[in-house]
Amino acid sequence: MSFGDPNNPYGPPPNQQPAAPGYGHPQGSQPGYGHPQGGQQGYGYPQGAQQGYGYPQAPPVGPYGAAVPQTMPGTVGAARVMLWVITGLQILGIALFAFSAVKVSAAKGDNTLKDDASFQRFADYSTGLLWAITLFAVAWAVFTVVLALKFNTGGNGVRVTTLVYGVITAVLGLYPFVLVGLVHTVLGILIACFVGGSAGSAWFNRPRY
């Protein structure tokens, strides 16, 4: 039996010719399993790239395991807007009380108004009291502005101060400024509730890095 017979099924396979250029893998190359050279083995990411799996970075966690807010919560932002509203009302009140003090002081020297009953009821307020109320309104407006400006950078101290501010504002709206203070009462209650809630606590107690 000859193995030289090309028709012999038990003979050695015929000599294979080398692959033509452009087909298969070139001599000396190693298969890359479909990934570009230099990528991380088995994943196909470029060298130096970090694998992110398509998920966003998790927000930082506070000391008690709660997520730290990255932006000011809506209720806290609403409380700050209410502080600016109170500031505008305070400016109007300052103008009103100052105008009243000037008018009362000038009218008290007018002899023609001594018999005017309506004016006498208005003149019962002393000029000194009106100016004192005006100065108090100025100080309260300045204090309100400072609190509103501290909402972005302030800590728990600003939160507690704003809460107390809201309570005092609500009380002052009931007495002695009943006629002009009802709006202050409503705004003061809302401010105290918003900064005293869980969202306010998370915002003002967030860690600063």
PDB file of C-alpha atoms in Angstrom:
ATOM      1  CA  MET A   1       0.000   0.000   0.000  1.00  0.00           C
ATOM      2  CA  SER A   2       1.545   3.277  -1.064  1.00  0.00           C
ATOM      3  CA  PHE A   3       1.032   6.563   0.782  1.00  0.00           C
ATOM      4  CA  GLY A   4       2.055   8.453  -2.298  1.00  0.00           C
ATOM      5  CA  ASP A   5      -1.253   7.812  -3.946  1.00  0.00           C
ATOM      6  CA  PRO A   6      -3.270  10.997  -3.837  1.00  0.00           C
ATOM      7  CA  ASN A   7      -6.494   8.971  -3.864  1.00  0.00           C
ATOM      8  CA  ASN A   8      -5.490   6.941  -0.791  1.00  0.00           C
ATOM      9  CA  PRO A   9      -7.757   7.958   2.123  1.00  0.00           C
ATOM     10  CA  TYR A  10      -5.121   6.785   4.651  1.00  0.00           C
ATOM     11  CA  GLY A  11      -2.347   8.836   3.219  1.00  0.00           C
ATOM     12  CA  PRO A  12      -1.040  12.112   4.684  1.00  0.00           C
ATOM     13  CA  PRO A  13      -2.940  15.273   3.775  1.00  0.00           C
ATOM     14  CA  PRO A  14      -1.588  17.202   0.857  1.00  0.00           C
ATOM     15  CA  ASN A  15       0.686  20.130   1.583  1.00  0.00           C
ATOM     16  CA  GLN A  16      -1.298  23.291   2.429  1.00  0.00           C
ATOM     17  CA  GLN A  17      -0.317  26.453   0.727  1.00  0.00           C
ATOM     18  CA  PRO A  18       0.252  29.582   2.912  1.00  0.00           C
ATOM     19  CA  ALA A  19      -2.608  32.013   3.007  1.00  0.00           C
ATOM     20  CA  ALA A  20      -2.494  34.848   0.569  1.00  0.00           C
ATOM     21  CA  PRO A  21      -1.847  38.333   1.929  1.00  0.00           C
ATOM     22  CA  GLY A  22      -4.982  39.984   3.235  1.00  0.00           C
ATOM     23  CA  TYR A  23      -6.619  36.749   4.405  1.00  0.00           C
ATOM     24  CA  GLY A  24      -6.591  35.380   7.908  1.00  0.00           C
ATOM     25  CA  HIS A  25      -4.044  36.579  10.456  1.00  0.00           C
ATOM     26  CA  PRO A  26      -0.664  37.800   9.268  1.00  0.00           C
ATOM     27  CA  GLN A  27       2.400  35.887  10.284  1.00  0.00           C
ATOM     28  CA  GLY A  28       3.461  36.611  13.866  1.00  0.00           C
ATOM     29  CA  SER A  29       0.166  38.265  14.873  1.00  0.00           C
ATOM     30  CA  GLN A  30      -2.013  37.094  17.720  1.00  0.00           C
ATOM     31  CA  PRO A  31      -5.789  37.015  17.536  1.00  0.00           C
ATOM     32  CA  GLY A  32      -7.375  39.782  19.619  1.00  0.00           C
ATOM     33  CA  TYR A  33     -10.848  38.250  19.943  1.00  0.00           C
ATOM     34  CA  GLY A  34     -12.392  41.202  18.167  1.00  0.00           C
ATOM     35  CA  HIS A  35     -10.951  43.901  20.489  1.00  0.00           C
ATOM     36  CA  PRO A  36      -8.482  46.601  19.508  1.00  0.00           C
ATOM     37  CA  GLN A  37      -4.928  46.201  20.680  1.00  0.00           C
ATOM     38  CA  GLY A  38      -4.152  48.046  23.884  1.00  0.00           C
ATOM     39  CA  GLY A  39      -7.672  47.665  25.331  1.00  0.00           C
ATOM     40  CA  GLN A  40      -8.361  46.065  28.665  1.00  0.00           C
ATOM     41  CA  GLN A  41      -8.499  42.309  28.344  1.00  0.00           C
ATOM     42  CA  GLY A  42     -11.981  40.939  27.859  1.00  0.00           C
ATOM     43  CA  TYR A  43     -13.835  44.301  27.811  1.00  0.00           C
ATOM     44  CA  GLY A  44     -12.653  46.230  24.794  1.00  0.00           C
ATOM     45  CA  TYR A  45     -12.278  49.596  26.597  1.00  0.00           C
ATOM     46  CA  PRO A  46      -9.450  51.858  25.475  1.00  0.00           C
ATOM     47  CA  GLN A  47      -6.377  51.855  27.632  1.00  0.00           C
ATOM     48  CA  GLY A  48      -6.696  54.159  30.646  1.00  0.00           C
ATOM     49  CA  ALA A  49     -10.504  54.476  30.360  1.00  0.00           C
ATOM     50  CA  GLN A  50     -12.570  53.746  33.455  1.00  0.00           C
ATOM     51  CA  GLN A  51     -15.505  51.428  33.140  1.00  0.00           C
ATOM     52  CA  GLY A  52     -18.692  53.297  34.115  1.00  0.00           C
ATOM     53  CA  TYR A  53     -21.385  50.801  33.080  1.00  0.00           C
ATOM     54  CA  GLY A  54     -23.612  53.765  32.017  1.00  0.00           C
ATOM     55  CA  TYR A  55     -24.790  54.671  35.557  1.00  0.00           C
ATOM     56  CA  PRO A  56     -24.500  58.214  37.012  1.00  0.00           C
ATOM     57  CA  GLN A  57     -22.374  58.810  40.055  1.00  0.00           C
ATOM     58  CA  ALA A  58     -24.281  58.319  43.310  1.00  0.00           C
ATOM     59  CA  PRO A  59     -24.938  61.462  45.377  1.00  0.00           C
ATOM     60  CA  PRO A  60     -22.979  61.879  48.611  1.00  0.00           C
ATOM     61  CA  VAL A  61     -24.495  60.488  51.768  1.00  0.00           C
ATOM     62  CA  GLY A  62     -24.981  62.454  54.983  1.00  0.00           C
ATOM     63  CA  PRO A  63     -23.936  61.387  58.483  1.00  0.00           C
ATOM     64  CA  TYR A  64     -27.202  59.513  59.074  1.00  0.00           C
ATOM     65  CA  GLY A  65     -27.300  57.701  55.737  1.00  0.00           C
ATOM     66  CA  ALA A  66     -29.624  60.234  54.048  1.00  0.00           C
ATOM     67  CA  ALA A  67     -28.746  61.608  50.626  1.00  0.00           C
ATOM     68  CA  VAL A  68     -27.226  65.091  50.748  1.00  0.00           C
ATOM     69  CA  PRO A  69     -29.159  67.578  48.555  1.00  0.00           C
ATOM     70  CA  GLN A  70     -27.029  69.035  45.785  1.00  0.00           C
ATOM     71  CA  THR A  71     -29.435  71.907  45.103  1.00  0.00           C
ATOM     72  CA  MET A  72     -31.644  73.895  47.437  1.00  0.00           C
ATOM     73  CA  PRO A  73     -34.955  72.081  48.075  1.00  0.00           C
ATOM     74  CA  GLY A  74     -38.122  73.720  46.823  1.00  0.00           C
ATOM     75  CA  THR A  75     -39.542  74.425  50.283  1.00  0.00           C
ATOM     76  CA  VAL A  76     -36.301  76.051  51.428  1.00  0.00           C
ATOM     77  CA  GLY A  77     -36.204  78.164  48.271  1.00  0.00           C
ATOM     78  CA  ALA A  78     -39.829  79.184  48.892  1.00  0.00           C
ATOM     79  CA  ALA A  79     -38.921  80.258  52.433  1.00  0.00           C
ATOM     80  CA  ARG A  80     -36.157  82.469  51.058  1.00  0.00           C
ATOM     81  CA  VAL A  81     -38.551  84.049  48.558  1.00  0.00           C
ATOM     82  CA  MET A  82     -40.948  84.779  51.438  1.00  0.00           C
ATOM     83  CA  LEU A  83     -38.130  86.539  53.274  1.00  0.00           C
ATOM     84  CA  TRP A  84     -37.686  88.831  50.288  1.00  0.00           C
ATOM     85  CA  VAL A  85     -41.441  89.449  50.212  1.00  0.00           C
ATOM     86  CA  ILE A  86     -41.354  90.430  53.892  1.00  0.00           C
ATOM     87  CA  THR A  87     -38.431  92.741  53.118  1.00  0.00           C
ATOM     88  CA  GLY A  88     -40.531  94.527  50.498  1.00  0.00           C
ATOM     89  CA  LEU A  89     -43.430  94.858  52.935  1.00  0.00           C
ATOM     90  CA  GLN A  90     -41.071  96.210  55.577  1.00  0.00           C
ATOM     91  CA  ILE A  91     -39.858  98.902  53.189  1.00  0.00           C
ATOM     92  CA  LEU A  92     -43.446  99.951  52.561  1.00  0.00           C
ATOM     93  CA  GLY A  93     -44.089  99.996  56.305  1.00  0.00           C
ATOM     94  CA  ILE A  94     -41.001 102.136  56.911  1.00  0.00           C
ATOM     95  CA  ALA A  95     -42.206 104.684  54.380  1.00  0.00           C
ATOM     96  CA  LEU A  96     -45.716 104.678  55.895  1.00  0.00           C
ATOM     97  CA  PHE A  97     -44.607 105.119  59.512  1.00  0.00           C
ATOM     98  CA  ALA A  98     -42.020 107.761  58.642  1.00  0.00           C
ATOM     99  CA  PHE A  99     -44.599 109.720  56.631  1.00  0.00           C
ATOM    100  CA  SER A 100     -47.086 109.456  59.499  1.00  0.00           C
ATOM    101  CA  ALA A 101     -44.521 110.670  62.032  1.00  0.00           C
ATOM    102  CA  VAL A 102     -43.704 113.708  59.912  1.00  0.00           C
ATOM    103  CA  LYS A 103     -47.377 114.533  59.304  1.00  0.00           C
ATOM    104  CA  VAL A 104     -48.376 114.168  62.949  1.00  0.00           C
ATOM    105  CA  SER A 105     -45.460 116.297  64.069  1.00  0.00           C
ATOM    106  CA  ALA A 106     -46.403 119.045  61.606  1.00  0.00           C
ATOM    107  CA  ALA A 107     -50.147 118.840  62.282  1.00  0.00           C
ATOM    108  CA  LYS A 108     -49.825 119.178  66.017  1.00  0.00           C
ATOM    109  CA  GLY A 109     -48.726 122.757  65.516  1.00  0.00           C
ATOM    110  CA  ASP A 110     -51.717 123.561  63.292  1.00  0.00           C
ATOM    111  CA  ASN A 111     -54.386 125.343  65.358  1.00  0.00           C
ATOM    112  CA  THR A 112     -57.074 124.667  62.744  1.00  0.00           C
ATOM    113  CA  LEU A 113     -56.927 120.916  63.461  1.00  0.00           C
ATOM    114  CA  LYS A 114     -57.425 121.134  67.208  1.00  0.00           C
ATOM    115  CA  ASP A 115     -61.187 120.775  66.821  1.00  0.00           C
ATOM    116  CA  ASP A 116     -60.959 117.951  64.265  1.00  0.00           C
ATOM    117  CA  ALA A 117     -62.010 114.761  66.086  1.00  0.00           C
ATOM    118  CA  SER A 118     -60.668 112.396  63.434  1.00  0.00           C
ATOM    119  CA  PHE A 119     -57.284 114.037  63.551  1.00  0.00           C
ATOM    120  CA  GLN A 120     -57.222 113.993  67.348  1.00  0.00           C
ATOM    121  CA  ARG A 121     -57.685 110.237  67.320  1.00  0.00           C
ATOM    122  CA  PHE A 122     -54.790 109.940  64.913  1.00  0.00           C
ATOM    123  CA  ALA A 123     -52.694 112.423  66.919  1.00  0.00           C
ATOM    124  CA  ASP A 124     -52.956 110.237  70.014  1.00  0.00           C
ATOM    125  CA  TYR A 125     -49.931 108.397  68.667  1.00  0.00           C
ATOM    126  CA  SER A 126     -46.900 110.327  69.838  1.00  0.00           C
ATOM    127  CA  THR A 127     -44.278 111.323  67.310  1.00  0.00           C
ATOM    128  CA  GLY A 128     -41.630 109.489  69.316  1.00  0.00           C
ATOM    129  CA  LEU A 129     -43.602 106.226  69.169  1.00  0.00           C
ATOM    130  CA  LEU A 130     -44.020 106.495  65.413  1.00  0.00           C
ATOM    131  CA  TRP A 131     -40.297 107.082  64.929  1.00  0.00           C
ATOM    132  CA  ALA A 132     -39.511 104.162  67.234  1.00  0.00           C
ATOM    133  CA  ILE A 133     -41.729 101.887  65.139  1.00  0.00           C
ATOM    134  CA  THR A 134     -40.000 103.183  62.012  1.00  0.00           C
ATOM    135  CA  LEU A 135     -36.550 102.350  63.380  1.00  0.00           C
ATOM    136  CA  PHE A 136     -37.738  98.899  64.453  1.00  0.00           C
ATOM    137  CA  ALA A 137     -39.062  98.279  60.944  1.00  0.00           C
ATOM    138  CA  VAL A 138     -35.691  99.293  59.482  1.00  0.00           C
ATOM    139  CA  ALA A 139     -33.803  96.929  61.805  1.00  0.00           C
ATOM    140  CA  TRP A 140     -36.215  94.059  61.082  1.00  0.00           C
ATOM    141  CA  ALA A 141     -35.854  94.602  57.321  1.00  0.00           C
ATOM    142  CA  VAL A 142     -32.044  94.506  57.559  1.00  0.00           C
ATOM    143  CA  PHE A 143     -32.213  91.342  59.664  1.00  0.00           C
ATOM    144  CA  THR A 144     -34.524  89.754  57.083  1.00  0.00           C
ATOM    145  CA  VAL A 145     -32.130  90.541  54.244  1.00  0.00           C
ATOM    146  CA  VAL A 146     -29.183  89.016  56.141  1.00  0.00           C
ATOM    147  CA  LEU A 147     -31.104  85.777  56.704  1.00  0.00           C
ATOM    148  CA  ALA A 148     -32.130  85.563  53.044  1.00  0.00           C
ATOM    149  CA  LEU A 149     -28.520  86.012  51.911  1.00  0.00           C
ATOM    150  CA  LYS A 150     -27.300  83.268  54.270  1.00  0.00           C
ATOM    151  CA  PHE A 151     -29.482  80.514  52.819  1.00  0.00           C
ATOM    152  CA  ASN A 152     -26.793  79.313  50.384  1.00  0.00           C
ATOM    153  CA  THR A 153     -23.843  79.237  52.775  1.00  0.00           C
ATOM    154  CA  GLY A 154     -25.347  79.160  56.262  1.00  0.00           C
ATOM    155  CA  GLY A 155     -25.426  76.139  58.527  1.00  0.00           C
ATOM    156  CA  ASN A 156     -27.783  74.926  61.206  1.00  0.00           C
ATOM    157  CA  GLY A 157     -27.424  78.209  63.119  1.00  0.00           C
ATOM    158  CA  VAL A 158     -29.040  80.078  60.224  1.00  0.00           C
ATOM    159  CA  ARG A 159     -31.815  77.469  60.138  1.00  0.00           C
ATOM    160  CA  VAL A 160     -32.607  77.860  63.849  1.00  0.00           C
ATOM    161  CA  THR A 161     -32.429  81.664  63.648  1.00  0.00           C
ATOM    162  CA  THR A 162     -34.775  81.710  60.653  1.00  0.00           C
ATOM    163  CA  LEU A 163     -37.210  79.405  62.443  1.00  0.00           C
ATOM    164  CA  VAL A 164     -37.296  81.739  65.466  1.00  0.00           C
ATOM    165  CA  TYR A 165     -37.605  84.712  63.113  1.00  0.00           C
ATOM    166  CA  GLY A 166     -40.671  83.151  61.487  1.00  0.00           C
ATOM    167  CA  VAL A 167     -42.345  82.572  64.851  1.00  0.00           C
ATOM    168  CA  ILE A 168     -41.678  86.144  66.062  1.00  0.00           C
ATOM    169  CA  THR A 169     -42.873  87.590  62.757  1.00  0.00           C
ATOM    170  CA  ALA A 170     -46.097  85.586  63.017  1.00  0.00           C
ATOM    171  CA  VAL A 171     -46.686  86.845  66.580  1.00  0.00           C
ATOM    172  CA  LEU A 172     -45.966  90.476  65.662  1.00  0.00           C
ATOM    173  CA  GLY A 173     -48.465  90.150  62.833  1.00  0.00           C
ATOM    174  CA  LEU A 174     -51.157  89.353  65.405  1.00  0.00           C
ATOM    175  CA  TYR A 175     -50.118  92.020  67.904  1.00  0.00           C
ATOM    176  CA  PRO A 176     -49.511  94.932  67.819  1.00  0.00           C
ATOM    177  CA  PHE A 177     -49.594  95.261  64.005  1.00  0.00           C
ATOM    178  CA  VAL A 178     -52.927  93.519  63.528  1.00  0.00           C
ATOM    179  CA  LEU A 179     -54.269  95.580  60.635  1.00  0.00           C
ATOM    180  CA  VAL A 180     -51.106  95.458  58.546  1.00  0.00           C
ATOM    181  CA  GLY A 181     -49.576  92.265  59.905  1.00  0.00           C
ATOM    182  CA  LEU A 182     -51.851  89.435  58.795  1.00  0.00           C
ATOM    183  CA  VAL A 183     -49.721  88.807  55.720  1.00  0.00           C
ATOM    184  CA  HIS A 184     -46.632  88.744  57.944  1.00  0.00           C
ATOM    185  CA  THR A 185     -48.344  86.172  60.168  1.00  0.00           C
ATOM    186  CA  VAL A 186     -49.044  83.797  57.293  1.00  0.00           C
ATOM    187  CA  LEU A 187     -45.558  84.209  55.813  1.00  0.00           C
ATOM    188  CA  GLY A 188     -43.899  83.788  59.210  1.00  0.00           C
ATOM    189  CA  ILE A 189     -45.723  80.519  59.871  1.00  0.00           C
ATOM    190  CA  LEU A 190     -44.794  79.149  56.435  1.00  0.00           C
ATOM    191  CA  ILE A 191     -41.141  80.143  56.843  1.00  0.00           C
ATOM    192  CA  ALA A 192     -40.928  78.410  60.226  1.00  0.00           C
ATOM    193  CA  CYS A 193     -42.519  75.249  58.837  1.00  0.00           C
ATOM    194  CA  PHE A 194     -40.355  75.118  55.704  1.00  0.00           C
ATOM    195  CA  VAL A 195     -36.969  75.619  57.369  1.00  0.00           C
ATOM    196  CA  GLY A 196     -37.959  73.453  60.325  1.00  0.00           C
ATOM    197  CA  GLY A 197     -38.949  70.476  58.160  1.00  0.00           C
ATOM    198  CA  SER A 198     -36.817  67.559  57.022  1.00  0.00           C
ATOM    199  CA  ALA A 199     -35.835  69.270  53.758  1.00  0.00           C
ATOM    200  CA  GLY A 200     -34.647  72.347  55.646  1.00  0.00           C
ATOM    201  CA  SER A 201     -32.687  70.199  58.096  1.00  0.00           C
ATOM    202  CA  ALA A 202     -31.008  68.263  55.265  1.00  0.00           C
ATOM    203  CA  TRP A 203     -30.055  71.471  53.440  1.00  0.00           C
ATOM    204  CA  PHE A 204     -28.617  73.466  56.336  1.00  0.00           C
ATOM    205  CA  ASN A 205     -26.871  70.439  57.896  1.00  0.00           C
ATOM    206  CA  ARG A 206     -25.308  69.200  54.649  1.00  0.00           C
ATOM    207  CA  PRO A 207     -21.534  68.628  54.851  1.00  0.00           C
ATOM    208  CA  ARG A 208     -19.267  71.247  53.306  1.00  0.00           C
ATOM    209  CA  TYR A 209     -16.236  69.886  51.467  1.00  0.00           C
TER     210      TYR A 209
END
